[in-house]
Every structure is written in structure tokens, then in C-alpha cells.
Amino acid sequence: MIAMDADMTEAPEDPETDAGSLLSPDQLLAAIGGRLAGPLPLIAWARELGDLHAALIAAVLNPHRHPPARTEAALHTDIAKVIDKINSWAVFYVRHSRCARRHTHSFGEVISHVAKSYAEAWWTVLHADCDELRHSAWVHLGEVREGYAQLLGDIRAGRVQLPLGWRGIGHGRQNDSSFTDQESDGDEERQAAQ
């Protein structure tokens, strides 16, 4: 099970609990863009993911022009940490229906995907010279917004169950005490060769 932050409390078993704690599509986009404030931690996490994905775009597209304050790897790590926080929160605040079909992504991954799409759409609108490309960026963001809206409907109706999330192989290997020095040396040699 995913560890919960110390300041989080378990929500009561009430099917309407998520109705007040999940952000609507418009609220989510406003939170990602920094235009929504409120007591829900999801608002701050959505904004943080929006900022991290925007910083990642700059780090990837212009690494030499303006050296980023954080490396691409550090940004990916920070994004994973926020996704973990959202997943921990979702264990208690997102309705779980055991008999429902399984979704492929955790709630944190979904929010991160929306934030990434938002950051990429805005970057495209602000920096691309091609009208068609700017239009397709907005269309894609609209599709992502609609997909999120449909997912909320499915969650509230008990038609979908989201996985709890997984930090991936890299996280497990870093914390695995059986990871030997020999394996570590081999990884360092492979990275140096690349």
C-alpha cells in the first residue's frame, strides 16, 4: 500500500466523498494554470505538475540556450514524487469499485498527463509559428479535457477502478538492499559508455 502523508486523514466510506474532492475538468485546468486556489491539496499538486512539465519542456527543447535550474532527470523525479502524493491521496478520496473495469493509469498519472498536455499546448501556442500546429495543440488539450471528464463520470458511477500506482523499476532498485555493488558498477560503466 502507498504511504499517506501525515496530514491526510481517511475519508469516510461515502460514495459522494469524491464528488467534493475531485476537481472538475475546468477546475483542474485552472489549477494547473495557477488560476485556482483552495484548501484541497489536489489544487496545489496540479499546479506543481503544471510548473514541472513546463520546466521539462524548456529543459528538453533548449538545454544549452538557458541551462535549466534542474536537470531533466531531476524534473522527472520531482514529477514522480507529486504523482505519488496524488496516488496516496486518491487511496482515500477517490471512489474505488472492486467490480469495475480496470483503468490503465493511476489518478496521479492521469493528473500528470493533463498537466503535461496543458503545458505542451501553451508552449505550442506561445512559440509555434504554424497556425495549424497551434490549432492541433488546442484540439488535443480539448480531447484530454473531455477524456478526464469522462473518467470522472466513470469513477463517480463506479464503472472504473484506478490502479494505486507504481514508482517503477528504478525506484525499487535504488532502495533494494539486494542490489549488489557489482550490479551498481555495471550500471555506472554502461552509463559512462553512453
Short mmCIF file of N, CA and C in Angstrom, two decimals:
data_model
loop_
_atom_site.label_atom_id
_atom_site.label_comp_id
_atom_site.label_asym_id
_atom_site.label_seq_id
_atom_site.Cartn_x
_atom_site.Cartn_y
_atom_site.Cartn_z
N MET A 1 0.83 -1.18 0.00
CA MET A 1 0.00 0.00 0.00
C MET A 1 0.88 1.24 0.00
N ILE A 2 0.39 2.32 -0.57
CA ILE A 2 1.15 3.56 -0.67
C ILE A 2 1.07 4.31 0.65
N ALA A 3 2.20 4.85 1.09
CA ALA A 3 2.22 5.60 2.35
C ALA A 3 1.45 6.90 2.20
N MET A 4 0.77 7.29 3.26
CA MET A 4 -0.02 8.51 3.23
C MET A 4 0.72 9.61 3.97
N ASP A 5 0.62 10.85 3.49
CA ASP A 5 1.22 11.98 4.18
C ASP A 5 0.62 12.09 5.58
N ALA A 6 1.40 12.60 6.53
CA ALA A 6 0.97 12.67 7.93
C ALA A 6 -0.26 13.55 8.11
N ASP A 7 -0.43 14.59 7.28
CA ASP A 7 -1.56 15.50 7.47
C ASP A 7 -2.83 15.03 6.77
N MET A 8 -2.82 13.86 6.13
CA MET A 8 -4.01 13.35 5.48
C MET A 8 -4.77 12.44 6.43
N THR A 9 -6.07 12.53 6.35
CA THR A 9 -6.91 11.64 7.15
C THR A 9 -7.77 10.82 6.20
N GLU A 10 -8.19 9.68 6.68
CA GLU A 10 -9.01 8.81 5.85
C GLU A 10 -10.41 9.37 5.72
N ALA A 11 -10.91 9.35 4.51
CA ALA A 11 -12.28 9.81 4.25
C ALA A 11 -13.26 8.73 4.68
N PRO A 12 -14.44 9.12 5.13
CA PRO A 12 -15.44 8.12 5.49
C PRO A 12 -15.91 7.36 4.25
N GLU A 13 -16.43 6.16 4.45
CA GLU A 13 -16.95 5.36 3.35
C GLU A 13 -18.27 5.96 2.87
N ASP A 14 -18.16 6.87 1.95
CA ASP A 14 -19.33 7.57 1.42
C ASP A 14 -19.13 7.72 -0.08
N PRO A 15 -20.05 7.20 -0.90
CA PRO A 15 -19.87 7.29 -2.35
C PRO A 15 -19.81 8.73 -2.85
N GLU A 16 -20.30 9.67 -2.09
CA GLU A 16 -20.27 11.07 -2.52
C GLU A 16 -18.99 11.78 -2.09
N THR A 17 -18.11 11.10 -1.35
CA THR A 17 -16.88 11.74 -0.87
C THR A 17 -16.09 12.34 -2.01
N ASP A 18 -15.92 11.58 -3.10
CA ASP A 18 -15.11 12.08 -4.20
C ASP A 18 -15.78 13.23 -4.95
N ALA A 19 -17.08 13.38 -4.85
CA ALA A 19 -17.76 14.44 -5.57
C ALA A 19 -17.26 15.81 -5.15
N GLY A 20 -16.91 15.98 -3.89
CA GLY A 20 -16.42 17.27 -3.43
C GLY A 20 -14.91 17.39 -3.45
N SER A 21 -14.20 16.28 -3.60
CA SER A 21 -12.74 16.35 -3.53
C SER A 21 -12.07 16.29 -4.90
N LEU A 22 -12.75 15.78 -5.91
CA LEU A 22 -12.17 15.73 -7.25
C LEU A 22 -12.46 17.04 -7.98
N LEU A 23 -11.50 17.48 -8.73
CA LEU A 23 -11.65 18.72 -9.48
C LEU A 23 -12.38 18.45 -10.79
N SER A 24 -13.29 19.33 -11.15
CA SER A 24 -13.93 19.23 -12.45
C SER A 24 -12.87 19.51 -13.52
N PRO A 25 -13.15 19.19 -14.78
CA PRO A 25 -12.16 19.48 -15.82
C PRO A 25 -11.74 20.95 -15.86
N ASP A 26 -12.68 21.85 -15.75
CA ASP A 26 -12.34 23.28 -15.79
C ASP A 26 -11.54 23.69 -14.55
N GLN A 27 -11.90 23.14 -13.40
CA GLN A 27 -11.14 23.43 -12.18
C GLN A 27 -9.72 22.89 -12.29
N LEU A 28 -9.57 21.68 -12.85
CA LEU A 28 -8.24 21.10 -12.99
C LEU A 28 -7.36 21.95 -13.89
N LEU A 29 -7.89 22.37 -15.03
CA LEU A 29 -7.10 23.20 -15.94
C LEU A 29 -6.76 24.54 -15.29
N ALA A 30 -7.71 25.11 -14.53
CA ALA A 30 -7.43 26.37 -13.82
C ALA A 30 -6.37 26.16 -12.75
N ALA A 31 -6.42 25.03 -12.05
CA ALA A 31 -5.42 24.74 -11.02
C ALA A 31 -4.04 24.56 -11.64
N ILE A 32 -3.97 23.84 -12.73
CA ILE A 32 -2.69 23.63 -13.41
C ILE A 32 -2.10 24.96 -13.86
N GLY A 33 -2.95 25.85 -14.35
CA GLY A 33 -2.51 27.15 -14.82
C GLY A 33 -2.31 28.19 -13.72
N GLY A 34 -2.56 27.81 -12.47
CA GLY A 34 -2.36 28.74 -11.35
C GLY A 34 -3.48 29.74 -11.16
N ARG A 35 -4.65 29.43 -11.71
CA ARG A 35 -5.79 30.34 -11.60
C ARG A 35 -6.86 29.84 -10.63
N LEU A 36 -6.52 28.86 -9.80
CA LEU A 36 -7.47 28.33 -8.83
C LEU A 36 -6.74 28.12 -7.52
N ALA A 37 -7.31 28.62 -6.47
CA ALA A 37 -6.76 28.43 -5.13
C ALA A 37 -7.84 27.77 -4.28
N GLY A 38 -7.42 27.09 -3.26
CA GLY A 38 -8.38 26.45 -2.38
C GLY A 38 -7.70 25.51 -1.42
N PRO A 39 -8.47 24.93 -0.51
CA PRO A 39 -7.90 24.09 0.53
C PRO A 39 -7.53 22.67 0.08
N LEU A 40 -8.03 22.24 -1.06
CA LEU A 40 -7.74 20.87 -1.49
C LEU A 40 -6.28 20.73 -1.90
N PRO A 41 -5.58 19.72 -1.39
CA PRO A 41 -4.18 19.53 -1.79
C PRO A 41 -4.04 19.24 -3.28
N LEU A 42 -5.08 18.69 -3.90
CA LEU A 42 -5.04 18.37 -5.32
C LEU A 42 -4.81 19.64 -6.15
N ILE A 43 -5.31 20.77 -5.69
CA ILE A 43 -5.12 22.03 -6.41
C ILE A 43 -3.63 22.38 -6.47
N ALA A 44 -2.96 22.32 -5.33
CA ALA A 44 -1.53 22.65 -5.28
C ALA A 44 -0.71 21.64 -6.08
N TRP A 45 -1.06 20.36 -5.99
CA TRP A 45 -0.31 19.35 -6.74
C TRP A 45 -0.49 19.51 -8.24
N ALA A 46 -1.71 19.86 -8.67
CA ALA A 46 -1.95 20.08 -10.10
C ALA A 46 -1.10 21.25 -10.59
N ARG A 47 -1.04 22.32 -9.82
CA ARG A 47 -0.21 23.48 -10.19
C ARG A 47 1.26 23.09 -10.25
N GLU A 48 1.70 22.32 -9.26
CA GLU A 48 3.09 21.90 -9.23
C GLU A 48 3.42 21.05 -10.46
N LEU A 49 2.53 20.13 -10.83
CA LEU A 49 2.76 19.32 -12.02
C LEU A 49 2.79 20.19 -13.28
N GLY A 50 1.92 21.19 -13.36
CA GLY A 50 1.94 22.10 -14.50
C GLY A 50 3.27 22.82 -14.61
N ASP A 51 3.77 23.32 -13.48
CA ASP A 51 5.07 24.01 -13.46
C ASP A 51 6.21 23.07 -13.82
N LEU A 52 6.18 21.85 -13.28
CA LEU A 52 7.25 20.89 -13.57
C LEU A 52 7.27 20.48 -15.04
N HIS A 53 6.09 20.25 -15.62
CA HIS A 53 6.04 19.87 -17.03
C HIS A 53 6.47 21.04 -17.92
N ALA A 54 6.14 22.26 -17.54
CA ALA A 54 6.59 23.43 -18.30
C ALA A 54 8.11 23.55 -18.22
N ALA A 55 8.68 23.34 -17.04
CA ALA A 55 10.14 23.38 -16.88
C ALA A 55 10.80 22.27 -17.67
N LEU A 56 10.15 21.11 -17.75
CA LEU A 56 10.69 19.99 -18.50
C LEU A 56 10.75 20.31 -20.00
N ILE A 57 9.74 20.99 -20.50
CA ILE A 57 9.75 21.40 -21.92
C ILE A 57 10.98 22.27 -22.19
N ALA A 58 11.20 23.25 -21.33
CA ALA A 58 12.35 24.14 -21.51
C ALA A 58 13.66 23.37 -21.40
N ALA A 59 13.75 22.44 -20.48
CA ALA A 59 14.98 21.66 -20.29
C ALA A 59 15.27 20.77 -21.49
N VAL A 60 14.23 20.24 -22.11
CA VAL A 60 14.41 19.33 -23.23
C VAL A 60 14.66 20.10 -24.54
N LEU A 61 13.90 21.17 -24.77
CA LEU A 61 13.99 21.87 -26.04
C LEU A 61 15.15 22.85 -26.13
N ASN A 62 15.54 23.45 -25.03
CA ASN A 62 16.61 24.45 -25.04
C ASN A 62 17.62 24.21 -23.93
N PRO A 63 18.25 23.05 -23.88
CA PRO A 63 19.14 22.77 -22.75
C PRO A 63 20.40 23.64 -22.71
N HIS A 64 20.83 24.15 -23.86
CA HIS A 64 22.08 24.93 -23.90
C HIS A 64 21.82 26.43 -23.91
N ARG A 65 20.69 26.84 -24.43
CA ARG A 65 20.38 28.27 -24.53
C ARG A 65 20.21 28.89 -23.15
N HIS A 66 19.37 28.26 -22.36
CA HIS A 66 19.14 28.69 -20.98
C HIS A 66 19.26 27.45 -20.11
N PRO A 67 20.43 27.20 -19.55
CA PRO A 67 20.57 25.98 -18.73
C PRO A 67 19.50 25.96 -17.64
N PRO A 68 18.77 24.85 -17.54
CA PRO A 68 17.69 24.77 -16.55
C PRO A 68 18.24 24.73 -15.13
N ALA A 69 17.42 25.25 -14.21
CA ALA A 69 17.80 25.21 -12.81
C ALA A 69 17.88 23.76 -12.32
N ARG A 70 17.05 22.89 -12.91
CA ARG A 70 17.06 21.48 -12.57
C ARG A 70 17.26 20.66 -13.84
N THR A 71 17.94 19.56 -13.72
CA THR A 71 18.17 18.71 -14.88
C THR A 71 16.88 18.00 -15.28
N GLU A 72 16.90 17.45 -16.49
CA GLU A 72 15.75 16.70 -16.97
C GLU A 72 15.43 15.53 -16.04
N ALA A 73 16.47 14.83 -15.59
CA ALA A 73 16.28 13.69 -14.69
C ALA A 73 15.68 14.14 -13.36
N ALA A 74 16.14 15.27 -12.84
CA ALA A 74 15.61 15.79 -11.58
C ALA A 74 14.14 16.19 -11.73
N LEU A 75 13.79 16.76 -12.87
CA LEU A 75 12.39 17.13 -13.11
C LEU A 75 11.50 15.88 -13.19
N HIS A 76 11.98 14.84 -13.86
CA HIS A 76 11.22 13.59 -13.92
C HIS A 76 11.04 13.01 -12.51
N THR A 77 12.07 13.09 -11.70
CA THR A 77 11.98 12.61 -10.31
C THR A 77 10.96 13.41 -9.53
N ASP A 78 10.97 14.73 -9.69
CA ASP A 78 10.01 15.59 -8.99
C ASP A 78 8.58 15.31 -9.44
N ILE A 79 8.40 15.08 -10.73
CA ILE A 79 7.07 14.73 -11.25
C ILE A 79 6.59 13.43 -10.62
N ALA A 80 7.48 12.44 -10.55
CA ALA A 80 7.12 11.14 -9.95
C ALA A 80 6.72 11.31 -8.49
N LYS A 81 7.40 12.19 -7.77
CA LYS A 81 7.08 12.42 -6.36
C LYS A 81 5.68 13.02 -6.20
N VAL A 82 5.33 13.96 -7.07
CA VAL A 82 4.00 14.57 -7.00
C VAL A 82 2.94 13.54 -7.38
N ILE A 83 3.22 12.73 -8.38
CA ILE A 83 2.29 11.66 -8.76
C ILE A 83 2.07 10.72 -7.58
N ASP A 84 3.13 10.38 -6.85
CA ASP A 84 3.00 9.53 -5.66
C ASP A 84 2.11 10.18 -4.60
N LYS A 85 2.27 11.49 -4.39
CA LYS A 85 1.44 12.19 -3.41
C LYS A 85 -0.03 12.12 -3.80
N ILE A 86 -0.30 12.35 -5.09
CA ILE A 86 -1.69 12.29 -5.57
C ILE A 86 -2.23 10.87 -5.42
N ASN A 87 -1.43 9.87 -5.76
CA ASN A 87 -1.88 8.48 -5.62
C ASN A 87 -2.17 8.12 -4.17
N SER A 88 -1.33 8.60 -3.25
CA SER A 88 -1.57 8.36 -1.82
C SER A 88 -2.87 9.00 -1.38
N TRP A 89 -3.10 10.20 -1.83
CA TRP A 89 -4.34 10.93 -1.51
C TRP A 89 -5.55 10.20 -2.12
N ALA A 90 -5.39 9.74 -3.36
CA ALA A 90 -6.50 9.10 -4.07
C ALA A 90 -6.96 7.81 -3.41
N VAL A 91 -6.07 7.13 -2.70
CA VAL A 91 -6.46 5.91 -2.00
C VAL A 91 -7.66 6.17 -1.09
N PHE A 92 -7.72 7.36 -0.50
CA PHE A 92 -8.77 7.68 0.45
C PHE A 92 -9.85 8.59 -0.10
N TYR A 93 -9.58 9.31 -1.19
CA TYR A 93 -10.53 10.32 -1.65
C TYR A 93 -11.11 10.05 -3.04
N VAL A 94 -10.71 8.99 -3.69
CA VAL A 94 -11.29 8.63 -4.98
C VAL A 94 -12.03 7.32 -4.80
N ARG A 95 -13.25 7.30 -5.25
CA ARG A 95 -14.10 6.11 -5.10
C ARG A 95 -13.46 4.91 -5.80
N HIS A 96 -13.46 3.79 -5.10
CA HIS A 96 -12.92 2.53 -5.64
C HIS A 96 -14.06 1.53 -5.75
N SER A 97 -14.23 0.96 -6.92
CA SER A 97 -15.27 -0.05 -7.16
C SER A 97 -14.58 -1.33 -7.59
N ARG A 98 -14.57 -2.30 -6.71
CA ARG A 98 -13.82 -3.54 -6.94
C ARG A 98 -14.30 -4.32 -8.17
N CYS A 99 -15.55 -4.22 -8.52
CA CYS A 99 -16.08 -4.99 -9.64
C CYS A 99 -16.03 -4.23 -10.96
N ALA A 100 -15.52 -3.01 -10.94
CA ALA A 100 -15.49 -2.19 -12.15
C ALA A 100 -14.32 -2.58 -13.04
N ARG A 101 -14.38 -2.16 -14.29
CA ARG A 101 -13.27 -2.41 -15.20
C ARG A 101 -12.04 -1.65 -14.71
N ARG A 102 -10.89 -2.17 -15.02
CA ARG A 102 -9.63 -1.57 -14.58
C ARG A 102 -9.16 -0.52 -15.58
N HIS A 103 -8.70 0.59 -15.06
CA HIS A 103 -8.10 1.63 -15.88
C HIS A 103 -6.59 1.36 -15.97
N THR A 104 -5.93 1.92 -16.97
CA THR A 104 -4.51 1.66 -17.16
C THR A 104 -3.61 2.58 -16.35
N HIS A 105 -4.13 3.73 -15.87
CA HIS A 105 -3.30 4.71 -15.18
C HIS A 105 -3.86 5.04 -13.81
N SER A 106 -2.95 5.35 -12.90
CA SER A 106 -3.37 5.80 -11.57
C SER A 106 -3.91 7.22 -11.68
N PHE A 107 -4.57 7.70 -10.62
CA PHE A 107 -5.12 9.05 -10.65
C PHE A 107 -4.00 10.08 -10.78
N GLY A 108 -2.89 9.86 -10.11
CA GLY A 108 -1.75 10.77 -10.23
C GLY A 108 -1.21 10.83 -11.64
N GLU A 109 -1.14 9.69 -12.31
CA GLU A 109 -0.67 9.65 -13.69
C GLU A 109 -1.64 10.39 -14.61
N VAL A 110 -2.93 10.27 -14.35
CA VAL A 110 -3.92 10.98 -15.15
C VAL A 110 -3.75 12.48 -14.99
N ILE A 111 -3.63 12.95 -13.75
CA ILE A 111 -3.46 14.39 -13.50
C ILE A 111 -2.16 14.87 -14.14
N SER A 112 -1.10 14.08 -14.06
CA SER A 112 0.17 14.45 -14.68
C SER A 112 0.03 14.54 -16.20
N HIS A 113 -0.72 13.63 -16.79
CA HIS A 113 -0.93 13.67 -18.24
C HIS A 113 -1.68 14.93 -18.65
N VAL A 114 -2.69 15.30 -17.89
CA VAL A 114 -3.43 16.53 -18.19
C VAL A 114 -2.50 17.73 -18.06
N ALA A 115 -1.69 17.76 -17.02
CA ALA A 115 -0.74 18.87 -16.81
C ALA A 115 0.28 18.93 -17.93
N LYS A 116 0.77 17.79 -18.38
CA LYS A 116 1.73 17.75 -19.49
C LYS A 116 1.09 18.27 -20.77
N SER A 117 -0.13 17.83 -21.04
CA SER A 117 -0.84 18.29 -22.24
C SER A 117 -1.10 19.79 -22.19
N TYR A 118 -1.45 20.28 -21.01
CA TYR A 118 -1.68 21.72 -20.82
C TYR A 118 -0.40 22.51 -21.09
N ALA A 119 0.71 22.07 -20.49
CA ALA A 119 1.99 22.77 -20.67
C ALA A 119 2.43 22.74 -22.13
N GLU A 120 2.28 21.61 -22.79
CA GLU A 120 2.69 21.50 -24.18
C GLU A 120 1.80 22.34 -25.10
N ALA A 121 0.49 22.37 -24.81
CA ALA A 121 -0.41 23.19 -25.62
C ALA A 121 -0.05 24.67 -25.49
N TRP A 122 0.16 25.13 -24.27
CA TRP A 122 0.51 26.54 -24.08
C TRP A 122 1.86 26.87 -24.70
N TRP A 123 2.83 25.97 -24.56
CA TRP A 123 4.13 26.22 -25.18
C TRP A 123 3.97 26.36 -26.69
N THR A 124 3.18 25.48 -27.28
CA THR A 124 2.96 25.50 -28.73
C THR A 124 2.27 26.79 -29.16
N VAL A 125 1.25 27.20 -28.43
CA VAL A 125 0.53 28.42 -28.78
C VAL A 125 1.44 29.65 -28.68
N LEU A 126 2.30 29.66 -27.69
CA LEU A 126 3.18 30.82 -27.48
C LEU A 126 4.42 30.83 -28.37
N HIS A 127 4.86 29.67 -28.85
CA HIS A 127 6.14 29.61 -29.55
C HIS A 127 6.09 29.12 -30.99
N ALA A 128 5.04 28.44 -31.39
CA ALA A 128 4.99 27.88 -32.75
C ALA A 128 4.51 28.94 -33.74
N ASP A 129 5.11 28.92 -34.92
CA ASP A 129 4.72 29.86 -35.98
C ASP A 129 3.58 29.33 -36.83
N CYS A 130 3.33 28.06 -36.77
CA CYS A 130 2.35 27.40 -37.62
C CYS A 130 0.95 27.44 -36.98
N ASP A 131 0.01 28.05 -37.69
CA ASP A 131 -1.37 28.13 -37.18
C ASP A 131 -1.98 26.75 -37.00
N GLU A 132 -1.69 25.86 -37.94
CA GLU A 132 -2.25 24.50 -37.86
C GLU A 132 -1.74 23.76 -36.63
N LEU A 133 -0.46 23.93 -36.32
CA LEU A 133 0.12 23.29 -35.14
C LEU A 133 -0.50 23.85 -33.86
N ARG A 134 -0.67 25.17 -33.80
CA ARG A 134 -1.30 25.77 -32.62
C ARG A 134 -2.73 25.27 -32.46
N HIS A 135 -3.45 25.19 -33.56
CA HIS A 135 -4.83 24.69 -33.51
C HIS A 135 -4.88 23.24 -33.05
N SER A 136 -3.98 22.40 -33.58
CA SER A 136 -3.99 20.99 -33.19
C SER A 136 -3.61 20.83 -31.71
N ALA A 137 -2.77 21.73 -31.18
CA ALA A 137 -2.43 21.68 -29.75
C ALA A 137 -3.68 21.93 -28.91
N TRP A 138 -4.49 22.93 -29.30
CA TRP A 138 -5.72 23.22 -28.55
C TRP A 138 -6.73 22.09 -28.68
N VAL A 139 -6.82 21.51 -29.88
CA VAL A 139 -7.73 20.38 -30.08
C VAL A 139 -7.32 19.22 -29.18
N HIS A 140 -6.03 18.93 -29.13
CA HIS A 140 -5.55 17.83 -28.28
C HIS A 140 -5.86 18.11 -26.81
N LEU A 141 -5.62 19.34 -26.36
CA LEU A 141 -5.93 19.68 -24.97
C LEU A 141 -7.43 19.52 -24.70
N GLY A 142 -8.26 19.89 -25.66
CA GLY A 142 -9.71 19.69 -25.52
C GLY A 142 -10.07 18.22 -25.41
N GLU A 143 -9.40 17.38 -26.18
CA GLU A 143 -9.64 15.94 -26.11
C GLU A 143 -9.22 15.38 -24.76
N VAL A 144 -8.10 15.84 -24.25
CA VAL A 144 -7.63 15.40 -22.93
C VAL A 144 -8.61 15.83 -21.85
N ARG A 145 -9.11 17.07 -21.96
CA ARG A 145 -10.10 17.59 -21.01
C ARG A 145 -11.35 16.71 -21.03
N GLU A 146 -11.84 16.36 -22.22
CA GLU A 146 -13.03 15.53 -22.34
C GLU A 146 -12.79 14.12 -21.80
N GLY A 147 -11.61 13.59 -22.05
CA GLY A 147 -11.27 12.27 -21.50
C GLY A 147 -11.28 12.28 -19.99
N TYR A 148 -10.75 13.35 -19.40
CA TYR A 148 -10.77 13.49 -17.93
C TYR A 148 -12.20 13.60 -17.43
N ALA A 149 -13.04 14.36 -18.14
CA ALA A 149 -14.44 14.50 -17.74
C ALA A 149 -15.15 13.14 -17.77
N GLN A 150 -14.90 12.36 -18.80
CA GLN A 150 -15.50 11.02 -18.89
C GLN A 150 -14.98 10.11 -17.78
N LEU A 151 -13.70 10.21 -17.47
CA LEU A 151 -13.14 9.41 -16.39
C LEU A 151 -13.80 9.76 -15.06
N LEU A 152 -14.02 11.05 -14.80
CA LEU A 152 -14.71 11.44 -13.56
C LEU A 152 -16.10 10.83 -13.50
N GLY A 153 -16.81 10.87 -14.61
CA GLY A 153 -18.15 10.26 -14.65
C GLY A 153 -18.10 8.78 -14.36
N ASP A 154 -17.11 8.10 -14.94
CA ASP A 154 -16.95 6.66 -14.71
C ASP A 154 -16.58 6.36 -13.26
N ILE A 155 -15.72 7.18 -12.67
CA ILE A 155 -15.34 6.98 -11.26
C ILE A 155 -16.57 7.14 -10.38
N ARG A 156 -17.30 8.21 -10.58
CA ARG A 156 -18.47 8.50 -9.73
C ARG A 156 -19.57 7.47 -9.91
N ALA A 157 -19.68 6.89 -11.11
CA ALA A 157 -20.70 5.88 -11.36
C ALA A 157 -20.23 4.48 -10.97
N GLY A 158 -18.99 4.35 -10.55
CA GLY A 158 -18.46 3.05 -10.16
C GLY A 158 -18.15 2.15 -11.33
N ARG A 159 -17.92 2.73 -12.52
CA ARG A 159 -17.65 1.93 -13.72
C ARG A 159 -16.17 1.67 -13.95
N VAL A 160 -15.29 2.33 -13.19
CA VAL A 160 -13.86 2.17 -13.41
C VAL A 160 -13.14 2.14 -12.07
N GLN A 161 -12.08 1.35 -12.03
CA GLN A 161 -11.22 1.30 -10.85
C GLN A 161 -9.82 1.67 -11.29
N LEU A 162 -9.24 2.67 -10.64
CA LEU A 162 -7.89 3.12 -10.97
C LEU A 162 -6.87 2.32 -10.17
N PRO A 163 -5.75 1.97 -10.80
CA PRO A 163 -4.69 1.30 -10.03
C PRO A 163 -4.11 2.28 -9.00
N LEU A 164 -3.46 1.74 -8.01
CA LEU A 164 -2.89 2.58 -6.95
C LEU A 164 -1.63 3.30 -7.39
N GLY A 165 -0.97 2.80 -8.40
CA GLY A 165 0.26 3.42 -8.89
C GLY A 165 1.48 2.61 -8.50
N TRP A 166 2.53 2.81 -9.27
CA TRP A 166 3.78 2.09 -9.06
C TRP A 166 4.90 3.02 -9.45
N ARG A 167 5.94 3.07 -8.66
CA ARG A 167 7.04 4.00 -8.90
C ARG A 167 8.01 3.51 -9.96
N GLY A 168 7.93 2.28 -10.35
CA GLY A 168 8.77 1.78 -11.42
C GLY A 168 10.00 1.03 -10.95
N ILE A 169 10.72 0.50 -11.92
CA ILE A 169 11.89 -0.32 -11.65
C ILE A 169 13.00 0.48 -10.98
N GLY A 170 13.26 1.67 -11.49
CA GLY A 170 14.35 2.48 -10.95
C GLY A 170 14.22 2.74 -9.47
N HIS A 171 13.02 3.00 -9.01
CA HIS A 171 12.81 3.27 -7.59
C HIS A 171 13.09 2.02 -6.76
N GLY A 172 12.62 0.87 -7.22
CA GLY A 172 12.83 -0.37 -6.48
C GLY A 172 14.29 -0.76 -6.40
N ARG A 173 15.03 -0.54 -7.48
CA ARG A 173 16.45 -0.91 -7.50
C ARG A 173 17.25 0.01 -6.60
N GLN A 174 16.88 1.29 -6.51
CA GLN A 174 17.61 2.22 -5.66
C GLN A 174 17.45 1.88 -4.19
N ASN A 175 16.30 1.34 -3.84
CA ASN A 175 16.00 1.04 -2.45
C ASN A 175 16.17 -0.43 -2.10
N ASP A 176 16.58 -1.25 -3.05
CA ASP A 176 16.69 -2.69 -2.83
C ASP A 176 18.05 -3.01 -2.21
N SER A 177 18.02 -3.56 -1.02
CA SER A 177 19.27 -3.88 -0.32
C SER A 177 20.01 -5.03 -0.99
N SER A 178 19.31 -5.80 -1.84
CA SER A 178 19.98 -6.91 -2.52
C SER A 178 20.69 -6.43 -3.79
N PHE A 179 20.57 -5.17 -4.12
CA PHE A 179 21.25 -4.58 -5.28
C PHE A 179 22.73 -4.52 -4.95
N THR A 180 23.51 -5.35 -5.58
CA THR A 180 24.93 -5.51 -5.20
C THR A 180 25.80 -4.42 -5.80
N ASP A 181 26.99 -4.28 -5.21
CA ASP A 181 27.96 -3.32 -5.72
C ASP A 181 28.37 -3.69 -7.14
N GLN A 182 28.42 -4.98 -7.44
CA GLN A 182 28.80 -5.42 -8.77
C GLN A 182 27.79 -4.94 -9.80
N GLU A 183 26.48 -5.06 -9.48
CA GLU A 183 25.45 -4.57 -10.39
C GLU A 183 25.55 -3.07 -10.54
N SER A 184 25.84 -2.37 -9.45
CA SER A 184 25.98 -0.92 -9.47
C SER A 184 27.13 -0.50 -10.36
N ASP A 185 28.27 -1.19 -10.25
CA ASP A 185 29.42 -0.87 -11.08
C ASP A 185 29.10 -1.08 -12.56
N GLY A 186 28.37 -2.13 -12.87
CA GLY A 186 27.99 -2.39 -14.25
C GLY A 186 27.10 -1.30 -14.81
N ASP A 187 26.17 -0.77 -14.01
CA ASP A 187 25.31 0.32 -14.44
C ASP A 187 26.12 1.57 -14.71
N GLU A 188 27.09 1.86 -13.83
CA GLU A 188 27.92 3.04 -14.00
C GLU A 188 28.74 2.93 -15.28
N GLU A 189 29.26 1.73 -15.57
CA GLU A 189 30.04 1.53 -16.77
C GLU A 189 29.19 1.70 -18.02
N ARG A 190 27.94 1.18 -17.99
CA ARG A 190 27.04 1.33 -19.13
C ARG A 190 26.69 2.80 -19.35
N GLN A 191 26.43 3.55 -18.26
CA GLN A 191 26.10 4.97 -18.40
C GLN A 191 27.29 5.75 -18.93
N ALA A 192 28.50 5.43 -18.49
CA ALA A 192 29.70 6.14 -18.96
C ALA A 192 29.92 5.87 -20.45
N ALA A 193 29.59 4.66 -20.90
CA ALA A 193 29.77 4.31 -22.30
C ALA A 193 28.79 5.05 -23.21
N GLN A 194 27.65 5.44 -22.66
CA GLN A 194 26.62 6.13 -23.46
C GLN A 194 26.99 7.55 -23.56
#
